[in-house]
PDB file of C-alpha atoms and ligand atoms in Angstrom:
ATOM      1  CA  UNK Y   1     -39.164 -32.784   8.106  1.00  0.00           C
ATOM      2  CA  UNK Y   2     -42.179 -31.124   9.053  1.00  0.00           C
ATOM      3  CA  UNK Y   3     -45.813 -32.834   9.637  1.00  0.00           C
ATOM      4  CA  UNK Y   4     -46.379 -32.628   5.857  1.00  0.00           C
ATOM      5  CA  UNK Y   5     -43.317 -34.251   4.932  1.00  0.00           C
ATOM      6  CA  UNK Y   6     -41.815 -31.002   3.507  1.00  0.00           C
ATOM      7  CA  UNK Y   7     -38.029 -30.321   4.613  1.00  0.00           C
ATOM      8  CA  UNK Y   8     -37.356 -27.643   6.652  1.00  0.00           C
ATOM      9  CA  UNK Y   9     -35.169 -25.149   5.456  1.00  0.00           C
ATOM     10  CA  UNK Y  10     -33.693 -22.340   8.095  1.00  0.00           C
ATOM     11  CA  UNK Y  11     -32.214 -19.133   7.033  1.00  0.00           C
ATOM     12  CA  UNK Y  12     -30.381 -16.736   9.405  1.00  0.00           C
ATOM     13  CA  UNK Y  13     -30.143 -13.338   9.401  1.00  0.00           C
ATOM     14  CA  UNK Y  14     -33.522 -13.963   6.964  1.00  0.00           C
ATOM     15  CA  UNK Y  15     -35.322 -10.200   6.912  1.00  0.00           C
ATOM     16  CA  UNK Y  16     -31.958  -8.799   4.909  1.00  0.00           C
ATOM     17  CA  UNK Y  17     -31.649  -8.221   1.230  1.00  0.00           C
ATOM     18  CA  UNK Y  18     -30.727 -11.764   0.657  1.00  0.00           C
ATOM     19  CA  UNK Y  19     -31.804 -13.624   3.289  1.00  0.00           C
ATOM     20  CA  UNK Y  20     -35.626 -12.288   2.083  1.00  0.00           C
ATOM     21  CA  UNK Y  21     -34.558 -13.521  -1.437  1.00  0.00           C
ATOM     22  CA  UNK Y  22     -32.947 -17.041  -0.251  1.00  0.00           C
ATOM     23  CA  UNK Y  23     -36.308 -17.300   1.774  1.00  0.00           C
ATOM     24  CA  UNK Y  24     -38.763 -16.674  -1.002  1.00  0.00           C
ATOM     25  CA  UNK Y  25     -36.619 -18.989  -3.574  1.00  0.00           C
ATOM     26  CA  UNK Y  26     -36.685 -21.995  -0.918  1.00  0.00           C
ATOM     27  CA  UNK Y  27     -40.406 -21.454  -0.033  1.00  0.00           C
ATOM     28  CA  UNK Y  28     -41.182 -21.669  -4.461  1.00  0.00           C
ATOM     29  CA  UNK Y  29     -39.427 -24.579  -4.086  1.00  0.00           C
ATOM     30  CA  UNK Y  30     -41.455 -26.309  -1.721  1.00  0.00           C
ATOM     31  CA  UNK Y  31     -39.652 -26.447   1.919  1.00  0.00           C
ATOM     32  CA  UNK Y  32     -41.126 -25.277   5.200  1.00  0.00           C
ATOM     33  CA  UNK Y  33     -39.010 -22.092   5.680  1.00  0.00           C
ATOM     34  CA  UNK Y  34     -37.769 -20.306   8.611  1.00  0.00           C
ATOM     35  CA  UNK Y  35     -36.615 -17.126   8.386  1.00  0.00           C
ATOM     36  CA  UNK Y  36     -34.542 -16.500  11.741  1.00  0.00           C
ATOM     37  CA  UNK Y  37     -34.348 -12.676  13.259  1.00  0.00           C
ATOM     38  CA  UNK Y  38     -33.059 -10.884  16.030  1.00  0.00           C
ATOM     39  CA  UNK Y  39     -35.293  -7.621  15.917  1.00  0.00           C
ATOM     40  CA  UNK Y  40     -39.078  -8.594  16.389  1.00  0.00           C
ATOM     41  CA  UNK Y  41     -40.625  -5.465  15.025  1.00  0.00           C
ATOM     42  CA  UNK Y  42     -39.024  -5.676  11.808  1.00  0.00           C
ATOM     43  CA  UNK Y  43     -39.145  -9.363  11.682  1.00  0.00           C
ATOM     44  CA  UNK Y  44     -42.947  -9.235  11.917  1.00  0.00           C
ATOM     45  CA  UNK Y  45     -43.973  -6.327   9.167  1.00  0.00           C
ATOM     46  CA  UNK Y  46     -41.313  -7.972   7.014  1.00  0.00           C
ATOM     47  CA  UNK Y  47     -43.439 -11.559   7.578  1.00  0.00           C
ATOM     48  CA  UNK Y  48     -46.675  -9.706   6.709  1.00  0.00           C
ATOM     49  CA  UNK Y  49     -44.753  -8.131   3.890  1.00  0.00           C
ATOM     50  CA  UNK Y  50     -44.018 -11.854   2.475  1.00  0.00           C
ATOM     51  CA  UNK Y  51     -47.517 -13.164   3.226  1.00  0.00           C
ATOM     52  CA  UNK Y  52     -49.295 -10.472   1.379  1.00  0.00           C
ATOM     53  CA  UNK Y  53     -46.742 -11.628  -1.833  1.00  0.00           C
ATOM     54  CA  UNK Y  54     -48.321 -15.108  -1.308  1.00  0.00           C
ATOM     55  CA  UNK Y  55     -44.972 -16.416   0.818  1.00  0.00           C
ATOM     56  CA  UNK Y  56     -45.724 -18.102   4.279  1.00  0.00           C
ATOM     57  CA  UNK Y  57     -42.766 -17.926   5.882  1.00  0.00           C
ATOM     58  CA  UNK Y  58     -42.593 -18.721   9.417  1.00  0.00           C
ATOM     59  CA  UNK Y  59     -40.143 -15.878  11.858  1.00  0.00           C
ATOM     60  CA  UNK Y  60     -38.269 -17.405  14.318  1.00  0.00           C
ATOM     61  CA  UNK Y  61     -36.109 -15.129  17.343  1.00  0.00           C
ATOM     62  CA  UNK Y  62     -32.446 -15.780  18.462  1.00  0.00           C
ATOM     63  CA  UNK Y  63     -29.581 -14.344  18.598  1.00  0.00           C
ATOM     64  CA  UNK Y  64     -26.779 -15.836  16.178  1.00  0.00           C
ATOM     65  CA  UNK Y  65     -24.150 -14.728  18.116  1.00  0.00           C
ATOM     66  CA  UNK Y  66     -25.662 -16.295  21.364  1.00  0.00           C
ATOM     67  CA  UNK Y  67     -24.885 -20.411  21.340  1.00  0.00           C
ATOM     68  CA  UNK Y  68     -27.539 -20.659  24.056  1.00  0.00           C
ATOM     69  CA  UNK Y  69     -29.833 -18.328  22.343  1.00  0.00           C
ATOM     70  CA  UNK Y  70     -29.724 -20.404  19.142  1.00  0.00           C
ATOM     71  CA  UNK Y  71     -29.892 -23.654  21.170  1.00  0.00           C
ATOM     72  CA  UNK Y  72     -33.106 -22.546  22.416  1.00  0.00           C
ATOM     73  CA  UNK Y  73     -34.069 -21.446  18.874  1.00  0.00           C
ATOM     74  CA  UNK Y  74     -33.768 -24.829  17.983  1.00  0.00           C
ATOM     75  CA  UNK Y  75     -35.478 -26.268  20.473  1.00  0.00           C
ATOM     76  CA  UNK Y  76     -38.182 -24.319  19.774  1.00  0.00           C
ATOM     77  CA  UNK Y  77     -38.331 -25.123  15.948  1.00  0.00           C
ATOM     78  CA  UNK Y  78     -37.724 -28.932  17.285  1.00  0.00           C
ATOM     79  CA  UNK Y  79     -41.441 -28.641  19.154  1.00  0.00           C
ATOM     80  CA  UNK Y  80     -43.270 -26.100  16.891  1.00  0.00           C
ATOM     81  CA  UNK Y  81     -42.562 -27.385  13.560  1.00  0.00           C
ATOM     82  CA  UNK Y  82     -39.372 -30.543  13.638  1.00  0.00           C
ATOM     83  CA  UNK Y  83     -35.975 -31.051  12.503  1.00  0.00           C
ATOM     84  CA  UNK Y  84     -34.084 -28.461  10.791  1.00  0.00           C
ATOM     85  CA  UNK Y  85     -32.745 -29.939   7.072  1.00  0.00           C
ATOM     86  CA  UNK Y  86     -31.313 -27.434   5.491  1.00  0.00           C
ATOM     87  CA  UNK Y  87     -29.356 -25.137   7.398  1.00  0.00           C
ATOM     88  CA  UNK Y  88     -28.551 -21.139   5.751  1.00  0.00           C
ATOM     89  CA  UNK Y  89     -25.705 -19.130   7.547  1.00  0.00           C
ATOM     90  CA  UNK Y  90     -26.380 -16.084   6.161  1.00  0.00           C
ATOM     91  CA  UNK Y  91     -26.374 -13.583   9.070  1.00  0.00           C
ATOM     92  CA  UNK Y  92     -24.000 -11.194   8.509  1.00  0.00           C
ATOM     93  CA  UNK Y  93     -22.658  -7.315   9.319  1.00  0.00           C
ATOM     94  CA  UNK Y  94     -20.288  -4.845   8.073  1.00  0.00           C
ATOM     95  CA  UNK Y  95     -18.596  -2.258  10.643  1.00  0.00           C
ATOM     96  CA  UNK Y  96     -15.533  -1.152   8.192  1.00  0.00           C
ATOM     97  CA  UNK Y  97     -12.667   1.111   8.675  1.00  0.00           C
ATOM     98  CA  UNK Y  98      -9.073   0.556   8.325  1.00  0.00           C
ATOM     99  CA  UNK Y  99      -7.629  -1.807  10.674  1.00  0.00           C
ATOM    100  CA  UNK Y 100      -5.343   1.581  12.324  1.00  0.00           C
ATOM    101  CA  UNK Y 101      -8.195   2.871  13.068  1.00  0.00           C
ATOM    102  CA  UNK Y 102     -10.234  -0.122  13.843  1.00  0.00           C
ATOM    103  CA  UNK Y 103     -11.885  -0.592  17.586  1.00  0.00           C
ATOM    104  CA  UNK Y 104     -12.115  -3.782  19.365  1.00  0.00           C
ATOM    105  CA  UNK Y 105     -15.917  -4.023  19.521  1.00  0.00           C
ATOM    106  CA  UNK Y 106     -15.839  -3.524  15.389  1.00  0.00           C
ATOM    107  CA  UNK Y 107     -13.507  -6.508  15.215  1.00  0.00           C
ATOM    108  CA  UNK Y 108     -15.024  -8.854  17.934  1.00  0.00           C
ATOM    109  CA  UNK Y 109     -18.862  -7.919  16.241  1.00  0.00           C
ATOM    110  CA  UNK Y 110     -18.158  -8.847  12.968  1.00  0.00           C
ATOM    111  CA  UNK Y 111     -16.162 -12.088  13.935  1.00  0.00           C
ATOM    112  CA  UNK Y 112     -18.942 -13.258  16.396  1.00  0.00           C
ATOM    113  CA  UNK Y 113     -22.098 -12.016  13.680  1.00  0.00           C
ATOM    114  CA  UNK Y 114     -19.890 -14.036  10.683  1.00  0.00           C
ATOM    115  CA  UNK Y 115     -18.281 -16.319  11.676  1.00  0.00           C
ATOM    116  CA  UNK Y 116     -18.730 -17.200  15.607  1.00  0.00           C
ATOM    117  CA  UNK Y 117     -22.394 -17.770  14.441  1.00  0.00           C
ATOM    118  CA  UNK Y 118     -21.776 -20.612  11.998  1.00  0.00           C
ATOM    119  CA  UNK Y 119     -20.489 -22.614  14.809  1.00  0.00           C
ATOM    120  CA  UNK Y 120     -23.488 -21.721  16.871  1.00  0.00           C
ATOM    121  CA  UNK Y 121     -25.923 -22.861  14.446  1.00  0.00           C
ATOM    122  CA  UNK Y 122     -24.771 -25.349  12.961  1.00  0.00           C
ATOM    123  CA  UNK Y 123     -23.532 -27.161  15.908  1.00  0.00           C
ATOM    124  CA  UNK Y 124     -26.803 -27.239  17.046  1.00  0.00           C
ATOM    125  CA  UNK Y 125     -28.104 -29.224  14.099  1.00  0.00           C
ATOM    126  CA  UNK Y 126     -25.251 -31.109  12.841  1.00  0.00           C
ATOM    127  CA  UNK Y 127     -26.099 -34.109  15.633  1.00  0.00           C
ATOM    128  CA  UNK Y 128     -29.895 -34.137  14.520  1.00  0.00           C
ATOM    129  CA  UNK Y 129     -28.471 -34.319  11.056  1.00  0.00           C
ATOM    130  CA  UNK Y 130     -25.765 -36.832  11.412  1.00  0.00           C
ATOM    131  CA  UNK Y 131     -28.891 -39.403  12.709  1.00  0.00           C
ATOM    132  CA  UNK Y 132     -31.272 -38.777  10.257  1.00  0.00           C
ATOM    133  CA  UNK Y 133     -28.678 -39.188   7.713  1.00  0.00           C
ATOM    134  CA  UNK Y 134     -29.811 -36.204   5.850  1.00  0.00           C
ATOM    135  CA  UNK Y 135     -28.557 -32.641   5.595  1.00  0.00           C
ATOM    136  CA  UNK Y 136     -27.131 -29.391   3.692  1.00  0.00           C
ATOM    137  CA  UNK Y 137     -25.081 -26.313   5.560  1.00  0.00           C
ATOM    138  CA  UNK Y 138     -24.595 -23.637   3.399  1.00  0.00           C
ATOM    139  CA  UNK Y 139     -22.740 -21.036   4.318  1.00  0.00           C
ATOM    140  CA  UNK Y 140     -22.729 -18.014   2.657  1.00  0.00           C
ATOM    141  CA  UNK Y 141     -19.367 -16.023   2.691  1.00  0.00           C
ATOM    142  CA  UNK Y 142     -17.718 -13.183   0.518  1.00  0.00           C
ATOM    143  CA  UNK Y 143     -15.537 -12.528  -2.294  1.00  0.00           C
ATOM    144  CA  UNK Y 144     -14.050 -10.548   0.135  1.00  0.00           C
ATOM    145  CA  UNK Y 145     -13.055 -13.513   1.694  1.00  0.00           C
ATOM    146  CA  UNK Y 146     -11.791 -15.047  -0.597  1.00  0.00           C
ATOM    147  CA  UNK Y 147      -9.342 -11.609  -1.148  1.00  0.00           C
ATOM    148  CA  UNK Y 148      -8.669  -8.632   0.814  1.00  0.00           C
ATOM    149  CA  UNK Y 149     -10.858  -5.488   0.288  1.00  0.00           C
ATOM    150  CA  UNK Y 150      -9.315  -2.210   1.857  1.00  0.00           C
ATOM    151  CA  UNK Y 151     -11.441  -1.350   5.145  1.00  0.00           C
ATOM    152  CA  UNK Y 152     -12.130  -5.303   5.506  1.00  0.00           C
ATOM    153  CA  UNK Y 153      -9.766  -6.816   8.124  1.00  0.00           C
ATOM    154  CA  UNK Y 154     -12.430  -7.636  10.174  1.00  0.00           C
ATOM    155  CA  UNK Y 155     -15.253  -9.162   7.650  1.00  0.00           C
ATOM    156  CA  UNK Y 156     -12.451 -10.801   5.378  1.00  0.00           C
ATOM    157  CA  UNK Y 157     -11.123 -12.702   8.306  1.00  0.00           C
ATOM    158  CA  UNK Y 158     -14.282 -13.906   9.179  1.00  0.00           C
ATOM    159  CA  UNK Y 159     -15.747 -14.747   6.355  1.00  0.00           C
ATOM    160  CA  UNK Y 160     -12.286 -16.412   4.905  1.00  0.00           C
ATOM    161  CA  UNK Y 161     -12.616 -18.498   7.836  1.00  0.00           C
ATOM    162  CA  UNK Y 162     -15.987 -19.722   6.531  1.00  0.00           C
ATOM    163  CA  UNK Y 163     -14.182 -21.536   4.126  1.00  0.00           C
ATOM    164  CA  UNK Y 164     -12.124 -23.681   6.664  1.00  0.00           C
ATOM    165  CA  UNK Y 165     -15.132 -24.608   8.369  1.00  0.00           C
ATOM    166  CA  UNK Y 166     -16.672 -25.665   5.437  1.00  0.00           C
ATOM    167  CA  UNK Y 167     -14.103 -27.736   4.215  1.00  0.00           C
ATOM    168  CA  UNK Y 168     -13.791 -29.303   7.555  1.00  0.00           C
ATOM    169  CA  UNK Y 169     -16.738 -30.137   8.062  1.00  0.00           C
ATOM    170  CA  UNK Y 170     -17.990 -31.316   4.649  1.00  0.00           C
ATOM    171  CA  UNK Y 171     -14.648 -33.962   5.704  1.00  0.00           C
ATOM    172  CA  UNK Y 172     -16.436 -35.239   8.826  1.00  0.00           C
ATOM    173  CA  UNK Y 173     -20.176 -35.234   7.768  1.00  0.00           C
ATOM    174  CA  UNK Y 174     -20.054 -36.648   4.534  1.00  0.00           C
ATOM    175  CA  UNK Y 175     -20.680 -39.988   5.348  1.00  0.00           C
ATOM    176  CA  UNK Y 176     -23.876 -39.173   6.871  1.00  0.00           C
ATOM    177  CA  UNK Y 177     -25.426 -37.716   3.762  1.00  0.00           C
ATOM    178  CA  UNK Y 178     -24.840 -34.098   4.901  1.00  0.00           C
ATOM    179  CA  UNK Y 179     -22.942 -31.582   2.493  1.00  0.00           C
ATOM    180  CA  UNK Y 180     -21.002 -28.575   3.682  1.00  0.00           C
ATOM    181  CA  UNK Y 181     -20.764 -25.982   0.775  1.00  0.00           C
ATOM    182  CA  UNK Y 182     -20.007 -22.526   0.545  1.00  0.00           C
ATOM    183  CA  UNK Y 183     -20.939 -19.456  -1.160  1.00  0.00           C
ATOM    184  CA  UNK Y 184     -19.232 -16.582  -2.006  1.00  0.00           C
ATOM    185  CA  UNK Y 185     -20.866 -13.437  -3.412  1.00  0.00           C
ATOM    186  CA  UNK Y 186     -19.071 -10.761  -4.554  1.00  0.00           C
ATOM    187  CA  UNK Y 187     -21.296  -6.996  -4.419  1.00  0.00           C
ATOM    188  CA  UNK Y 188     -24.874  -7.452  -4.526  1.00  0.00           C
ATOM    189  CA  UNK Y 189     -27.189  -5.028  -4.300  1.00  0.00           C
ATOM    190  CA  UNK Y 190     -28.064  -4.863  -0.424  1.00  0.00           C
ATOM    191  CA  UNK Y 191     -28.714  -2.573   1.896  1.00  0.00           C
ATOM    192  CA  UNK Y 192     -24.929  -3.351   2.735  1.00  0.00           C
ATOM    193  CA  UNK Y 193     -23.776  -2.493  -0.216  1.00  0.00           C
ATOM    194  CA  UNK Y 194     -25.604   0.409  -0.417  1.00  0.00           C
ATOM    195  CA  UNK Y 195     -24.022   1.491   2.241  1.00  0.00           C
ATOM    196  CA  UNK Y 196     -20.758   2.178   0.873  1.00  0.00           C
ATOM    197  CA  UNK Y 197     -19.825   5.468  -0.339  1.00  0.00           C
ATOM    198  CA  UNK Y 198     -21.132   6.340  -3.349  1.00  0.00           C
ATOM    199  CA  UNK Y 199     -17.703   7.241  -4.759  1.00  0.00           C
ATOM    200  CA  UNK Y 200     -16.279   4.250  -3.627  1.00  0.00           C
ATOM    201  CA  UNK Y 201     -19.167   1.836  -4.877  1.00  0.00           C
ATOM    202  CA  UNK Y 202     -18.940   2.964  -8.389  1.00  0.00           C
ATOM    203  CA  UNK Y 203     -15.116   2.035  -8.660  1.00  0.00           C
ATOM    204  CA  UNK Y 204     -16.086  -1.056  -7.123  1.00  0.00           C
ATOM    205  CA  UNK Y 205     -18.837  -1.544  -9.971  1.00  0.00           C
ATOM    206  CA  UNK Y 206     -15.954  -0.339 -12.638  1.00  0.00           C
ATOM    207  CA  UNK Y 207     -13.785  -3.520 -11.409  1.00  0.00           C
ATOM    208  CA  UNK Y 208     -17.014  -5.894 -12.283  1.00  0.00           C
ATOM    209  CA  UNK Y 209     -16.461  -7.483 -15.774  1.00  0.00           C
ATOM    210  CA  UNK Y 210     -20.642  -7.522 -15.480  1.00  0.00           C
ATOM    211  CA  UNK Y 211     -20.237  -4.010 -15.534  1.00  0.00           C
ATOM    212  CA  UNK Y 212     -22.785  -4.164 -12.281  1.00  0.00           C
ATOM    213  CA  UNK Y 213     -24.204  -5.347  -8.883  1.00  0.00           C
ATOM    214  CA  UNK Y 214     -25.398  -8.593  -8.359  1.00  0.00           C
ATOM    215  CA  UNK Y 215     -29.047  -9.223  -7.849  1.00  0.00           C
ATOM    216  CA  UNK Y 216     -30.304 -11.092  -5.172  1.00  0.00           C
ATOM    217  CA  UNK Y 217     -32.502 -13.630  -6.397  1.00  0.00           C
ATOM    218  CA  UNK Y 218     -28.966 -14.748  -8.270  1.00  0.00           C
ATOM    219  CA  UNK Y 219     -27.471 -15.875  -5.129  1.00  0.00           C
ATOM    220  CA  UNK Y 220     -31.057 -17.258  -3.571  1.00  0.00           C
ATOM    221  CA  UNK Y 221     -30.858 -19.463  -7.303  1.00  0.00           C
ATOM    222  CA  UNK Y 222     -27.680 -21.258  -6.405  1.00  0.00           C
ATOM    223  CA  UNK Y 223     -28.418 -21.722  -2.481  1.00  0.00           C
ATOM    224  CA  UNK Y 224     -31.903 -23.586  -3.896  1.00  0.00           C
ATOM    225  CA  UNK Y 225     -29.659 -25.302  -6.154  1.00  0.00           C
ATOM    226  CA  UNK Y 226     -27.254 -27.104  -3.216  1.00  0.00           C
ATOM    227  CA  UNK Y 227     -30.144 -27.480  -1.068  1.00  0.00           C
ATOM    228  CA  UNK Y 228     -31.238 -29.403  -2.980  1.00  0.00           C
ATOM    229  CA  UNK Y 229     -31.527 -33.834  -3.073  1.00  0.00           C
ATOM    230  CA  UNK Y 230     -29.619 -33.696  -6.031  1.00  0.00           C
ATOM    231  CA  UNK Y 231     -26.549 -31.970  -5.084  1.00  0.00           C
ATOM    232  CA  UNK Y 232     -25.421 -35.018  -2.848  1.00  0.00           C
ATOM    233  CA  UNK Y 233     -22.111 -34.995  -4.406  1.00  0.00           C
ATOM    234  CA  UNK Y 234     -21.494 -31.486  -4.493  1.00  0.00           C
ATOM    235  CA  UNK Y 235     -19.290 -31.288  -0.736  1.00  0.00           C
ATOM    236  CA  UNK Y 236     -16.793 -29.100   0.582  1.00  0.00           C
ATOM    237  CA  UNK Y 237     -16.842 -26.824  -2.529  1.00  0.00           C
ATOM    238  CA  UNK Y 238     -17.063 -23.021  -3.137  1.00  0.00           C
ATOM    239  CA  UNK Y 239     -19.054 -21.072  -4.996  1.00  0.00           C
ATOM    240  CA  UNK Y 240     -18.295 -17.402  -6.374  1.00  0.00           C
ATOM    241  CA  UNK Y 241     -20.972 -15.483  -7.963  1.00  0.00           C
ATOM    242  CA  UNK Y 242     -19.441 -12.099  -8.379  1.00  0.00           C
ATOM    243  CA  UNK Y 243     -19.771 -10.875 -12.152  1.00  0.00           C
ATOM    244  CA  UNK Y 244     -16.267 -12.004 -12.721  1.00  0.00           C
ATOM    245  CA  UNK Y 245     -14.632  -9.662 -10.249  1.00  0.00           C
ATOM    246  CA  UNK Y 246     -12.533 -11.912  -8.810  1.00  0.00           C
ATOM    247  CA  UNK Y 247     -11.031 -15.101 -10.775  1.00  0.00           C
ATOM    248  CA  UNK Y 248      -8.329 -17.485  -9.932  1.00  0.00           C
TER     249      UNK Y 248
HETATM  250  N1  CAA J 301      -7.185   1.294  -1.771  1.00  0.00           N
HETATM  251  C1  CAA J 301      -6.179   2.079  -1.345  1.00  0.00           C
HETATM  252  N2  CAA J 301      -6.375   3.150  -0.563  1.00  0.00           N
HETATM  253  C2  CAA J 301      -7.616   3.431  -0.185  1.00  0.00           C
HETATM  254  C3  CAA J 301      -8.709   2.640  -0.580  1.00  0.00           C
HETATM  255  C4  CAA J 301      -8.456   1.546  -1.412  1.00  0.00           C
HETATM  256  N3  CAA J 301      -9.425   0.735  -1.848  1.00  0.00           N
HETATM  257  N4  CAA J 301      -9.824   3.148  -0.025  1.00  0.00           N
HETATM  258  C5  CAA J 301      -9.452   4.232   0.704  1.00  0.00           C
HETATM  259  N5  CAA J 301      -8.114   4.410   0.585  1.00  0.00           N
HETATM  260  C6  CAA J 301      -7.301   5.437   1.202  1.00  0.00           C
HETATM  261  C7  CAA J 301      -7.713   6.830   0.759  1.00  0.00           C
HETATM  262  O1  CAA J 301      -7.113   7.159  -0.461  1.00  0.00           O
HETATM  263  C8  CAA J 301      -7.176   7.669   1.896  1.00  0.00           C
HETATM  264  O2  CAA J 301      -5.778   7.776   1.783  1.00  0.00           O
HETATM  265  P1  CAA J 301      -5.007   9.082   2.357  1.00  0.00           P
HETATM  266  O3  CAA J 301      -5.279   9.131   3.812  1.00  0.00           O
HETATM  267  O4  CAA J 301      -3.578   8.830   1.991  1.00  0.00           O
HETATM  268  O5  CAA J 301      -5.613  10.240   1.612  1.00  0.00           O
HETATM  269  C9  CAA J 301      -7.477   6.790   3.088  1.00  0.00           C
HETATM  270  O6  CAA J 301      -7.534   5.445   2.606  1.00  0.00           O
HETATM  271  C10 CAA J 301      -8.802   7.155   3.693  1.00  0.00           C
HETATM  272  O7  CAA J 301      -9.052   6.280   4.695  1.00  0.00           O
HETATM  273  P2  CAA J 301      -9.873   6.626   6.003  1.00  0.00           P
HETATM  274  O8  CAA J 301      -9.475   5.668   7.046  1.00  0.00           O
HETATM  275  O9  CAA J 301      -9.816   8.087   6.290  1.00  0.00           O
HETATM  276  O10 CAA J 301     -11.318   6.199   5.718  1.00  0.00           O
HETATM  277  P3  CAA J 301     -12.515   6.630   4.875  1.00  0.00           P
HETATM  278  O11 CAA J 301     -13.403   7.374   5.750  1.00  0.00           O
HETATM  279  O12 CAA J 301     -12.118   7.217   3.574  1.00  0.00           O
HETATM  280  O13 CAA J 301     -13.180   5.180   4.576  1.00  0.00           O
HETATM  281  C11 CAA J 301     -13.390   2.890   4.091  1.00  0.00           C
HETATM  282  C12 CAA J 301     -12.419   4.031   4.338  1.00  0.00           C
HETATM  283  C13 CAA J 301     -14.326   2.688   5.261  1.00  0.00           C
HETATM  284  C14 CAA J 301     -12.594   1.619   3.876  1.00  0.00           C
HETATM  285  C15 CAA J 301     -14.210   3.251   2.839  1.00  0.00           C
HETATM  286  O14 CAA J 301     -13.329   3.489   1.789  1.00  0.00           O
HETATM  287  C16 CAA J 301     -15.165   2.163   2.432  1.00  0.00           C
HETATM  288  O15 CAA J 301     -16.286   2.069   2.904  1.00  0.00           O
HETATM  289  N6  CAA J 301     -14.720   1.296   1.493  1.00  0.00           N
HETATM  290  C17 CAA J 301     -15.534   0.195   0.992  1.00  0.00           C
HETATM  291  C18 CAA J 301     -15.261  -1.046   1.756  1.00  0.00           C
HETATM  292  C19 CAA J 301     -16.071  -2.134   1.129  1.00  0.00           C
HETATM  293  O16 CAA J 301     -15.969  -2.473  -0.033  1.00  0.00           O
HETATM  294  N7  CAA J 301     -16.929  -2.749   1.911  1.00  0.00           N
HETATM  295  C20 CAA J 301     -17.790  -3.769   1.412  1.00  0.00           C
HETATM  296  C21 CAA J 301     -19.114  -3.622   2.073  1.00  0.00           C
HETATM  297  S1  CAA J 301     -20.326  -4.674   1.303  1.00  0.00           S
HETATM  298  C22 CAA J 301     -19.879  -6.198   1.751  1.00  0.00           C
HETATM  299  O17 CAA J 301     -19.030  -6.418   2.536  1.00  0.00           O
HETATM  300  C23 CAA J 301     -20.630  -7.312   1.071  1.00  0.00           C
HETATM  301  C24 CAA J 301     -19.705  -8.229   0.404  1.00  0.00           C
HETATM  302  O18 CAA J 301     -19.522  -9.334   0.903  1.00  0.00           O
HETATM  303  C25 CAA J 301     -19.076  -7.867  -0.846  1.00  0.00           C
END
């Protein structure tokens, strides 16, 4: 909670396509918000960007991949503004190619942006959490998690992994009034996804029962929705949002 009472919500990777729309939802709905970066520059105009739309979102440096960069993160969100309550993994990269051709720094990037982060950061809440009695991790993951996507080895083991965590976790904190949920959007329209080939994007888009891309304010709805006091009961669980692409 901050000085005003208001929980504070922190959301990694914040200044992407969906982190700035997960951002903007949680400020509307009344938390203090954090939007975490690792490149000041664009961190800043982005802030400026937000304020001049009316949202005051507070920037905050560290490196996800870095456990004693995010401790000190934390720390530093302990003094400036208090204890983090809702917790957004959302920091995330892309470096795809087929696994043949595939080079170690391509795997070991993607598994310490995706997934190595979501122990850093949430480790360094969870205890703060666990004696206040009060929190929410949401982690966002993929539908390419949750199946493989050609090019993917990397990003679909990470982010299938995710769901482990989640489940584990939600297991062990539950009794504390903390819920461990999970998100998985399918293709959204990111810079990300923008960044597939044009040829290959459109027969992804053909495969979408939608008939199109996600939008990003979708996905920012449902992570206001578990952040929220009322979800309490809601633990452990996933959550696809991919225009039918992928049922089971
Ligand atoms: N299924 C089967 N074969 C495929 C294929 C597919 N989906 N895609 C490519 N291939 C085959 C081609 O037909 C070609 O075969 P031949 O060599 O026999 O002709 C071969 O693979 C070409 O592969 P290359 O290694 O030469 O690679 P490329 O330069 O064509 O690129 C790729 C391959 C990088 C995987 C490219 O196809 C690509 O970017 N695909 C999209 C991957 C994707 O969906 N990424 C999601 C990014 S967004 C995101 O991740 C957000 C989210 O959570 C959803």
């Amino acid at each position: 909670m901050d000085a005003n009472n208001k929980r504070i919500a922190l959301v990694t990777g914040a200044t992407g396509g969906l982190g700035t729309a997960m951002c903007k939802e949680l400020y509307h709905d009344g938390y203090h918000v954090l939007g975490n970066y690792r490149n000041k520059a664009k961190a800043e105009e982005w802030q400026a960007k937000l304020k001049a739309e009316g949202f005051e979102i507070e920037v905050v440096e560290g490196d996800v991949c870095d456990f004693d960069s995010v401790g000190r993160m934390i720390a530093e969100i302990e003094t400036r503004v208090g204890t983090v309550d809702i917790l957004v993994n959302n920091a995330g990269i892309t470096r795809d190619g087929r696994l043949s051709k595939m080079s170690q720094s391509d795997w070991h990037e993607v598994i310490n942006t995706n997934l190595n982060s979501v122990f850093n950061c949430t480790r360094h809440v969870i205890e703060g959490m666990i004696e206040r009695k009060f929190g929410r991790i949401i982690n966002i993951s993929s539908v390419n998690g949750q199946r493989g996507q050609f090019g993917q080895t990397n990003y679909s083991a990470a982010k299938a992994g995710m769901h482990g965590f989640t489940k584990t976790l939600a297991m062990e904190v539950a009794k504390y009034g903390i819920t461990v949920n999970t998100i998985s959007p399918g293709y959204i329209a990111t810079d990300m996804v923008m960044a597939v080939p044009e040829k290959v994007r459109d027969q992804i888009v053909a495969q979408i029962p939608l008939g199109r891309l996600g939008g990003t304010h979708e996905v920012a709805h449902l992570v206001s929705f578990l952040a929220s006091d009322e979800t309490s009961f809601i633990t452990g669980a996933n959550y696809s949002i991919n225009g039918g692409q992928h049922v089971y």
